[in-house]
Coordinates of C-alpha atoms in Angstrom, one line a residue:
M1 CA -0.1 0.0 0.0
T2 CA 1.5 3.2 -1.1
A3 CA 1.9 6.4 1.1
V4 CA -0.7 8.3 -1.2
N5 CA -3.3 5.6 -0.6
I6 CA -2.7 5.7 3.2
F7 CA -3.1 9.5 3.2
K8 CA -6.3 9.3 1.1
R9 CA -7.9 6.7 3.4
T10 CA -6.8 8.8 6.5
S11 CA -8.2 11.9 5.0
S12 CA -11.5 10.4 4.0
S13 CA -12.0 8.9 7.4
A14 CA -11.2 12.1 9.1
L15 CA -13.8 14.0 6.9
A16 CA -16.3 11.4 7.5
H17 CA -16.2 12.2 11.2
I18 CA -16.7 15.9 10.8
S19 CA -20.5 15.7 11.1
Q20 CA -20.2 13.4 14.1
D21 CA -17.5 15.2 16.1
P22 CA -16.7 18.7 14.7
L23 CA -14.3 19.5 17.6
S24 CA -12.0 16.7 16.6
L25 CA -11.5 18.4 13.1
S26 CA -8.5 20.6 14.3
V27 CA -6.9 17.8 16.2
K28 CA -7.1 15.4 13.2
L29 CA -5.9 18.0 10.7
S30 CA -3.0 18.9 13.0
F31 CA -2.1 15.1 13.2
L32 CA -2.0 15.0 9.5
L33 CA -0.2 18.2 8.7
L34 CA 2.4 18.5 11.6
P35 CA 4.7 15.7 10.2
R36 CA 4.8 17.3 6.8
L37 CA 5.3 20.8 8.3
A38 CA 8.2 19.5 10.5
K39 CA 9.9 17.9 7.6
I40 CA 9.7 21.1 5.6
A41 CA 11.0 23.1 8.5
A42 CA 13.9 20.6 8.9
Y43 CA 14.8 20.9 5.3
I44 CA 14.8 24.7 5.5
L45 CA 17.0 24.5 8.6
V46 CA 19.5 22.3 6.9
I47 CA 19.6 24.5 3.8
L48 CA 20.2 27.7 5.8
N49 CA 23.0 26.0 7.9
L50 CA 24.5 24.1 5.0
R51 CA 27.9 25.9 5.5
S52 CA 28.1 24.7 9.1
L53 CA 27.5 21.0 8.4
P54 CA 30.4 18.7 8.9
F55 CA 33.2 19.5 6.5
G56 CA 31.3 22.5 5.3
W57 CA 34.1 24.9 6.4
H58 CA 36.7 22.7 4.7
I59 CA 34.8 22.6 1.4
K60 CA 34.3 26.3 1.4
L61 CA 38.0 27.0 2.2
L62 CA 39.4 24.7 -0.3
W63 CA 37.0 25.5 -3.1
T64 CA 39.4 28.2 -4.3
V65 CA 42.3 25.8 -4.5
F66 CA 40.1 23.2 -6.4
R67 CA 39.0 25.9 -8.8
L68 CA 42.7 26.9 -9.6
E69 CA 43.5 23.3 -10.0
L70 CA 40.6 22.7 -12.3
Y71 CA 41.7 25.5 -14.6
A72 CA 45.2 24.2 -14.7
W73 CA 43.7 20.8 -15.5
C74 CA 41.7 22.4 -18.4
V75 CA 45.0 23.9 -19.7
R76 CA 46.5 20.5 -19.8
M77 CA 43.6 19.0 -21.5
R78 CA 43.8 21.7 -24.3
T79 CA 47.4 20.5 -24.9
L80 CA 46.5 16.8 -24.7
S81 CA 47.9 16.0 -28.1
L82 CA 51.4 17.5 -27.1
S83 CA 54.1 16.0 -25.2
S84 CA 53.8 15.7 -21.4
A85 CA 56.6 18.2 -20.9
T86 CA 54.8 20.6 -23.0
R87 CA 51.5 20.0 -21.0
S88 CA 53.3 20.6 -17.8
A89 CA 55.0 23.7 -19.1
A90 CA 51.7 25.2 -20.2
A91 CA 50.2 24.4 -16.8
C92 CA 53.1 26.1 -15.1
K93 CA 52.8 29.1 -17.3
Y94 CA 49.2 29.5 -16.3
L95 CA 50.0 29.3 -12.6
D96 CA 52.9 31.7 -13.1
S97 CA 50.5 34.2 -14.7
L98 CA 48.6 34.4 -11.4
S99 CA 51.4 36.3 -9.8
P100 CA 50.9 40.0 -9.4
I101 CA 53.9 41.0 -11.5
G102 CA 54.9 44.6 -11.4
Q103 CA 52.3 45.6 -8.7
N104 CA 53.0 47.8 -5.6
P105 CA 52.3 45.6 -2.5
L106 CA 51.1 48.7 -0.5
D107 CA 48.5 49.5 -3.2
K108 CA 47.2 46.0 -3.5
V109 CA 43.6 45.6 -2.4
I110 CA 42.0 42.1 -2.4
V111 CA 38.3 41.8 -2.0
L112 CA 36.4 38.8 -0.8
K113 CA 32.6 38.9 -0.9
C114 CA 30.6 37.2 1.8
W115 CA 27.0 36.7 3.1
A116 CA 25.9 36.9 6.6
G117 CA 23.9 33.6 6.8
P118 CA 21.8 32.5 9.9
D119 CA 24.6 30.0 10.8
D120 CA 27.0 32.9 11.2
C121 CA 24.8 35.2 13.3
D122 CA 23.8 35.3 17.0
Y123 CA 20.5 35.7 18.8
N124 CA 20.6 39.5 18.0
W125 CA 20.3 38.8 14.3
H126 CA 23.8 40.2 13.8
L127 CA 27.0 38.6 12.5
S128 CA 28.6 36.9 15.6
N129 CA 31.9 38.0 16.8
S130 CA 33.1 34.4 16.4
S131 CA 32.3 34.4 12.7
Y132 CA 34.8 37.2 11.9
P133 CA 37.9 35.1 12.5
K134 CA 36.2 32.2 10.5
V135 CA 35.8 34.7 7.6
L136 CA 39.4 35.8 7.9
D137 CA 40.5 32.2 7.3
H138 CA 38.9 32.3 4.0
A139 CA 40.3 35.8 3.3
R140 CA 43.9 34.7 4.1
L141 CA 43.7 31.7 1.7
N142 CA 42.3 34.1 -0.9
I143 CA 45.3 36.4 -0.4
A144 CA 47.7 33.5 -0.5
L145 CA 46.4 32.3 -3.9
T146 CA 45.9 35.8 -5.3
A147 CA 49.2 37.4 -4.1
F148 CA 51.6 34.5 -3.4
P149 CA 50.9 31.6 -5.9
F150 CA 54.6 31.1 -6.6
Y151 CA 55.6 31.1 -3.0
Y152 CA 53.0 28.5 -2.1
R153 CA 53.9 26.3 -5.0
A154 CA 57.5 26.3 -3.7
G155 CA 56.2 24.9 -0.4
G156 CA 55.9 28.1 1.7
C157 CA 53.1 29.0 4.1
V158 CA 52.1 31.9 6.2
A159 CA 51.6 31.4 9.9
L160 CA 49.1 33.7 12.0
A161 CA 51.0 35.3 14.9
G162 CA 48.2 37.6 16.2
T163 CA 44.8 39.1 15.6
H164 CA 43.1 42.2 16.7
F165 CA 39.5 43.3 16.0
H166 CA 37.9 46.7 16.4
F167 CA 34.1 46.6 16.0
I168 CA 32.4 49.7 14.8
R169 CA 28.8 48.7 13.9
E170 CA 27.0 45.5 13.6
I171 CA 26.5 43.5 10.2
P172 CA 22.7 42.5 10.0
M173 CA 21.7 39.0 9.2
F174 CA 21.3 38.1 5.5
A175 CA 23.4 41.3 4.5
R176 CA 26.0 41.0 1.8
Y177 CA 29.3 42.4 2.8
E178 CA 32.9 42.6 1.5
V179 CA 36.3 41.9 3.2
R180 CA 38.8 44.3 1.8
S181 CA 42.4 43.1 2.5
Q182 CA 45.4 45.4 2.2
F183 CA 49.1 45.0 3.0
V184 CA 50.1 47.7 5.5
G185 CA 53.8 47.0 6.0
W186 CA 56.5 44.6 7.2
D187 CA 59.8 44.4 8.9
S188 CA 62.6 41.7 8.9
K189 CA 60.1 39.2 10.2
W190 CA 56.5 40.4 10.8
F191 CA 54.0 41.1 8.0
Y192 CA 50.8 43.1 8.7
I193 CA 47.5 43.0 6.8
V194 CA 44.5 45.2 7.6
Y195 CA 41.0 43.9 6.8
R196 CA 38.0 46.1 6.5
F197 CA 34.4 44.7 6.6
V198 CA 32.2 46.9 4.7
T199 CA 28.5 46.8 3.2
H200 CA 27.0 48.8 0.4
R201 CA 23.9 50.7 1.5
K202 CA 20.9 50.7 -0.9
P203 CA 18.7 53.8 -1.1
T204 CA 15.2 53.0 0.2
S205 CA 13.4 55.2 -2.2
R206 CA 13.9 57.4 -5.2
Y207 CA 13.6 60.5 -3.0
A208 CA 16.4 59.1 -0.7
K209 CA 18.6 58.6 -3.7
S210 CA 18.1 62.1 -4.9
K211 CA 18.9 63.5 -1.5
H212 CA 22.0 61.4 -1.4
D213 CA 23.1 62.8 -4.8
E214 CA 22.5 66.4 -3.6
T215 CA 24.6 66.1 -0.6
P216 CA 28.1 67.7 -1.1
S217 CA 30.8 65.0 -0.7
G218 CA 33.7 67.0 0.4
P219 CA 36.4 65.2 2.3
P220 CA 35.7 65.4 6.0
S221 CA 38.4 65.7 8.7
R222 CA 40.1 62.6 9.7
V223 CA 41.6 63.3 13.1
T224 CA 41.0 66.6 14.9
N225 CA 41.0 68.1 18.3
S226 CA 40.3 71.6 19.8
N227 CA 44.1 72.6 19.7
T228 CA 45.3 71.3 16.4
S229 CA 44.2 71.6 12.8
T230 CA 43.1 68.9 10.4
T231 CA 45.8 66.4 9.6
K232 CA 46.3 63.9 6.8
T233 CA 46.5 60.2 7.2
D234 CA 49.1 57.8 6.0
Y235 CA 47.1 57.0 2.9
D236 CA 46.5 60.5 1.6
H237 CA 49.7 60.6 -0.4
C238 CA 48.9 57.5 -2.5
S239 CA 48.6 58.5 -6.0
S240 CA 47.7 55.0 -7.5
T241 CA 44.3 54.7 -9.2
A242 CA 44.7 51.1 -9.9
A243 CA 43.4 49.9 -6.5
V244 CA 40.7 51.4 -4.2
P245 CA 42.5 53.5 -1.6
I246 CA 41.8 52.6 1.9
P247 CA 42.0 55.6 4.5
A248 CA 43.7 55.0 7.9
I249 CA 41.9 54.7 11.1
R250 CA 43.5 55.5 14.5
I251 CA 41.4 54.3 17.3
P252 CA 43.3 54.4 20.7
S253 CA 42.3 51.9 23.3
T254 CA 40.4 54.2 25.6
P255 CA 36.7 54.1 26.6
L256 CA 34.3 55.2 24.0
T257 CA 31.7 57.6 25.8
D258 CA 29.9 59.0 22.7
L259 CA 29.2 57.0 19.7
S260 CA 26.8 58.5 17.2
R261 CA 25.4 56.5 14.3
P262 CA 26.2 58.2 11.0
S263 CA 24.0 58.4 8.1
S264 CA 25.1 57.5 4.6
T265 CA 26.7 60.9 3.9
T266 CA 28.2 61.7 7.4
S267 CA 31.1 60.5 9.4
L268 CA 31.1 58.5 12.5
Q269 CA 32.5 60.6 15.3
I270 CA 34.0 58.9 18.3
V271 CA 34.7 61.4 21.1
L272 CA 37.3 60.3 23.5
H273 CA 37.0 62.2 26.8
P274 CA 39.8 62.4 29.3
P275 CA 39.4 60.4 32.6
P276 CA 37.8 62.2 35.6
S277 CA 40.5 64.1 37.5
N278 CA 41.1 63.8 41.2
T279 CA 40.0 66.8 43.2
N280 CA 42.9 66.4 45.6
T281 CA 45.7 66.6 43.0
T282 CA 46.6 69.2 40.5
T283 CA 45.8 68.2 36.9
T284 CA 46.3 69.6 33.5
T285 CA 43.2 70.2 31.4
V286 CA 43.2 68.1 28.3
A287 CA 40.9 68.8 25.4
P288 CA 38.9 65.8 24.2
T289 CA 40.1 64.3 21.0
T290 CA 37.6 63.4 18.3
V291 CA 38.5 60.5 16.0
V292 CA 36.5 60.4 12.8
V293 CA 35.8 57.1 11.2
E294 CA 34.9 57.9 7.5
P295 CA 32.8 56.0 5.0
E296 CA 34.8 54.2 2.3
P297 CA 35.8 56.2 -0.8
D298 CA 33.1 54.4 -2.7
G299 CA 30.5 55.1 -0.1
A300 CA 30.5 51.8 1.5
T301 CA 29.7 51.5 5.2
L302 CA 32.6 50.3 7.5
H303 CA 31.6 47.8 10.2
C304 CA 34.8 46.3 11.5
V305 CA 38.6 46.6 11.1
A306 CA 40.9 43.7 11.8
I307 CA 44.6 43.5 11.8
N308 CA 46.7 40.3 11.3
V309 CA 50.2 39.8 12.2
L310 CA 51.8 37.2 10.0
V311 CA 55.1 35.5 9.5
F312 CA 56.2 33.7 6.3
K313 CA 57.6 30.2 6.8
H314 CA 59.2 27.4 4.8
G315 CA 59.0 24.4 7.1
R316 CA 60.5 25.8 10.3
I317 CA 62.6 28.5 8.6
T318 CA 61.5 32.1 8.7
V319 CA 61.4 33.7 5.3
P320 CA 61.8 37.5 4.9
P321 CA 58.6 39.2 3.8
T322 CA 60.4 41.0 1.1
L323 CA 61.7 37.8 -0.4
A324 CA 58.1 36.3 -0.5
L325 CA 56.8 39.5 -2.1
A326 CA 59.6 39.9 -4.7
G327 CA 59.4 36.2 -5.7
D328 CA 55.9 36.7 -6.9
G329 CA 56.7 39.9 -8.8
F330 CA 55.9 42.6 -6.4
G331 CA 57.9 45.7 -6.5
A332 CA 58.1 49.4 -5.8
T333 CA 57.8 50.1 -9.5
P334 CA 56.6 47.9 -12.3
E335 CA 60.3 47.7 -13.5
Q336 CA 61.6 46.6 -10.1
G337 CA 58.8 43.9 -9.8
I338 CA 59.4 42.5 -13.3
A339 CA 63.1 42.4 -12.6
A340 CA 62.6 40.5 -9.4
R341 CA 60.2 38.0 -11.0
E342 CA 62.6 37.3 -13.8
R343 CA 65.2 36.6 -11.2
A344 CA 63.0 34.1 -9.4
L345 CA 61.9 32.4 -12.7
A346 CA 65.7 32.1 -13.8
L347 CA 66.4 30.3 -10.6
G348 CA 63.4 28.0 -11.1
L349 CA 61.0 26.4 -8.7
D350 CA 63.3 23.8 -7.2
R351 CA 66.1 26.3 -6.5
M352 CA 63.7 28.8 -5.1
R353 CA 62.5 26.2 -2.8
E354 CA 66.0 26.0 -1.4
F355 CA 66.4 29.7 -1.6
Y356 CA 63.3 30.2 0.6
R357 CA 64.7 27.6 3.1
G358 CA 67.7 29.7 3.9
G359 CA 69.7 30.0 0.7
W360 CA 69.1 33.8 0.7
R361 CA 71.4 34.0 3.7
A362 CA 74.4 32.7 1.7
E363 CA 73.9 35.1 -1.1
V364 CA 73.8 38.1 1.4
S365 CA 76.8 36.6 3.3
S366 CA 78.8 36.4 0.0
K367 CA 78.1 40.1 -0.7
Q368 CA 79.2 41.1 2.8
G369 CA 82.3 39.1 2.7
G370 CA 83.8 41.2 0.0
T371 CA 82.6 44.6 1.3
G372 CA 84.1 46.3 4.2
G373 CA 84.0 49.7 5.9
A374 CA 86.7 52.0 6.7
N375 CA 87.3 50.4 10.1
G376 CA 87.0 46.8 8.8
E377 CA 83.3 46.7 9.7
Q378 CA 81.0 44.7 7.4
K379 CA 78.7 46.9 5.3
Q380 CA 75.0 45.9 5.3
Q381 CA 74.1 44.5 1.8
R382 CA 70.8 44.2 0.2
G383 CA 69.6 41.2 -1.8
W384 CA 67.8 41.4 -5.2
W385 CA 64.5 40.9 -3.3
D386 CA 65.3 44.0 -1.1
E387 CA 66.2 46.0 -4.2
A388 CA 62.7 45.2 -5.6
M389 CA 61.2 47.1 -2.6
R390 CA 63.6 50.1 -2.7
G391 CA 61.6 53.3 -2.5
L392 CA 58.9 52.1 -0.2
E393 CA 60.8 52.5 3.1
G394 CA 59.1 55.9 3.8
R395 CA 55.6 54.7 3.3
I396 CA 56.2 51.5 5.2
E397 CA 57.6 53.3 8.3
R398 CA 54.7 55.7 8.5
R399 CA 52.2 52.9 8.2
M400 CA 53.9 50.7 10.7
Q401 CA 53.7 53.3 13.3
N402 CA 49.9 52.8 13.3
V403 CA 49.8 49.0 13.5
V404 CA 53.0 47.9 15.3
G405 CA 51.5 48.5 18.7
V406 CA 49.0 45.7 18.1
R407 CA 51.7 43.1 18.3
K408 CA 53.5 44.8 21.2
G409 CA 50.2 45.0 23.0
L410 CA 49.4 41.3 22.5
E411 CA 53.1 40.4 23.7
G412 CA 52.6 42.7 26.7
A413 CA 49.4 40.9 27.7
L414 CA 51.7 37.8 28.5
E415 CA 53.3 39.7 31.3
I416 CA 50.0 40.7 33.0
N417 CA 49.6 37.3 34.7
G418 CA 51.0 37.6 38.2
V419 CA 51.7 41.4 38.1

């Protein structure tokens, strides 16, 4: 007996008893419909939480890798009639073309588009604070395959050393948002990346859109106080139009006492008031500092800023950030990046693998061995990977002053225990 026949007989028997017992109609219909509604609700729940099912995170994270491998396989298939060496060379040529040859690393902006699903939100219908690090896992892999394909093919990796989040406003459920990643700077070991979670606000009506167009869009002040004039940020001097410029934000770790929600055309002003003074001691009057968090240059709304402190590794060997950047063709100018990329390709993937594992030290040591100062001191020499970044020292130093305190603060937190 099929399920359809059982349902028909049950329904007919229920309808036959309507005239005899009308009060039992609701109970009987509920008995018939509740199982079906429960199944539909279960299916909807599974679909909405599909990304949080077992291995859902792994599938989402590795999909980008699988897609690149699929493209490389298609390249091999197009050259199927040729020799195996030719097919491998064509696939390697495709993978080499993914490197950002000739691009300035400080102007590189990598965008990852996301969606705030129910599985990523909390009971307040906002993106949960635990979802931000999970999204950054995907963003870091996207950066690795977009900016460092050659470095990863040589067996390198990037280890996460620290993370800092600054939440400005919530991301509502079902909202589409972007994670904009930008390289801030580096030193001999640490590499800093800033992530900005933004959304694009849609006008609610034609009248709202017209009012938005009529509003003057002059550049507001970034950081002001009552005693100083408007100052520029570290990003104001960037003249490159190839990437979306990302303005700097300086938010000191002091209590926020006044947080005004901005409209689509105004800035978010965070007023930092000085702590209350002690009446028994003499104090100096300090004017409150106003830190202005602007909308993005394209009008997007900023929700969160995150900073990652990273270190490049090949096995257990630390790789200088400039070497990883130059190997994939980054440079202060297109000519410097192209020259560094040609140098890496001339060494080949196998020799670059050994170069990442410490071979770069031998090259620097050989240059220092034949160069001495007036008093017999060794003169600091630069490798070809450092020459690729020559000219960026000033910008890197100014940017690092804004973010290096994150790593020092996290390291200082280790000393709090027992103090």
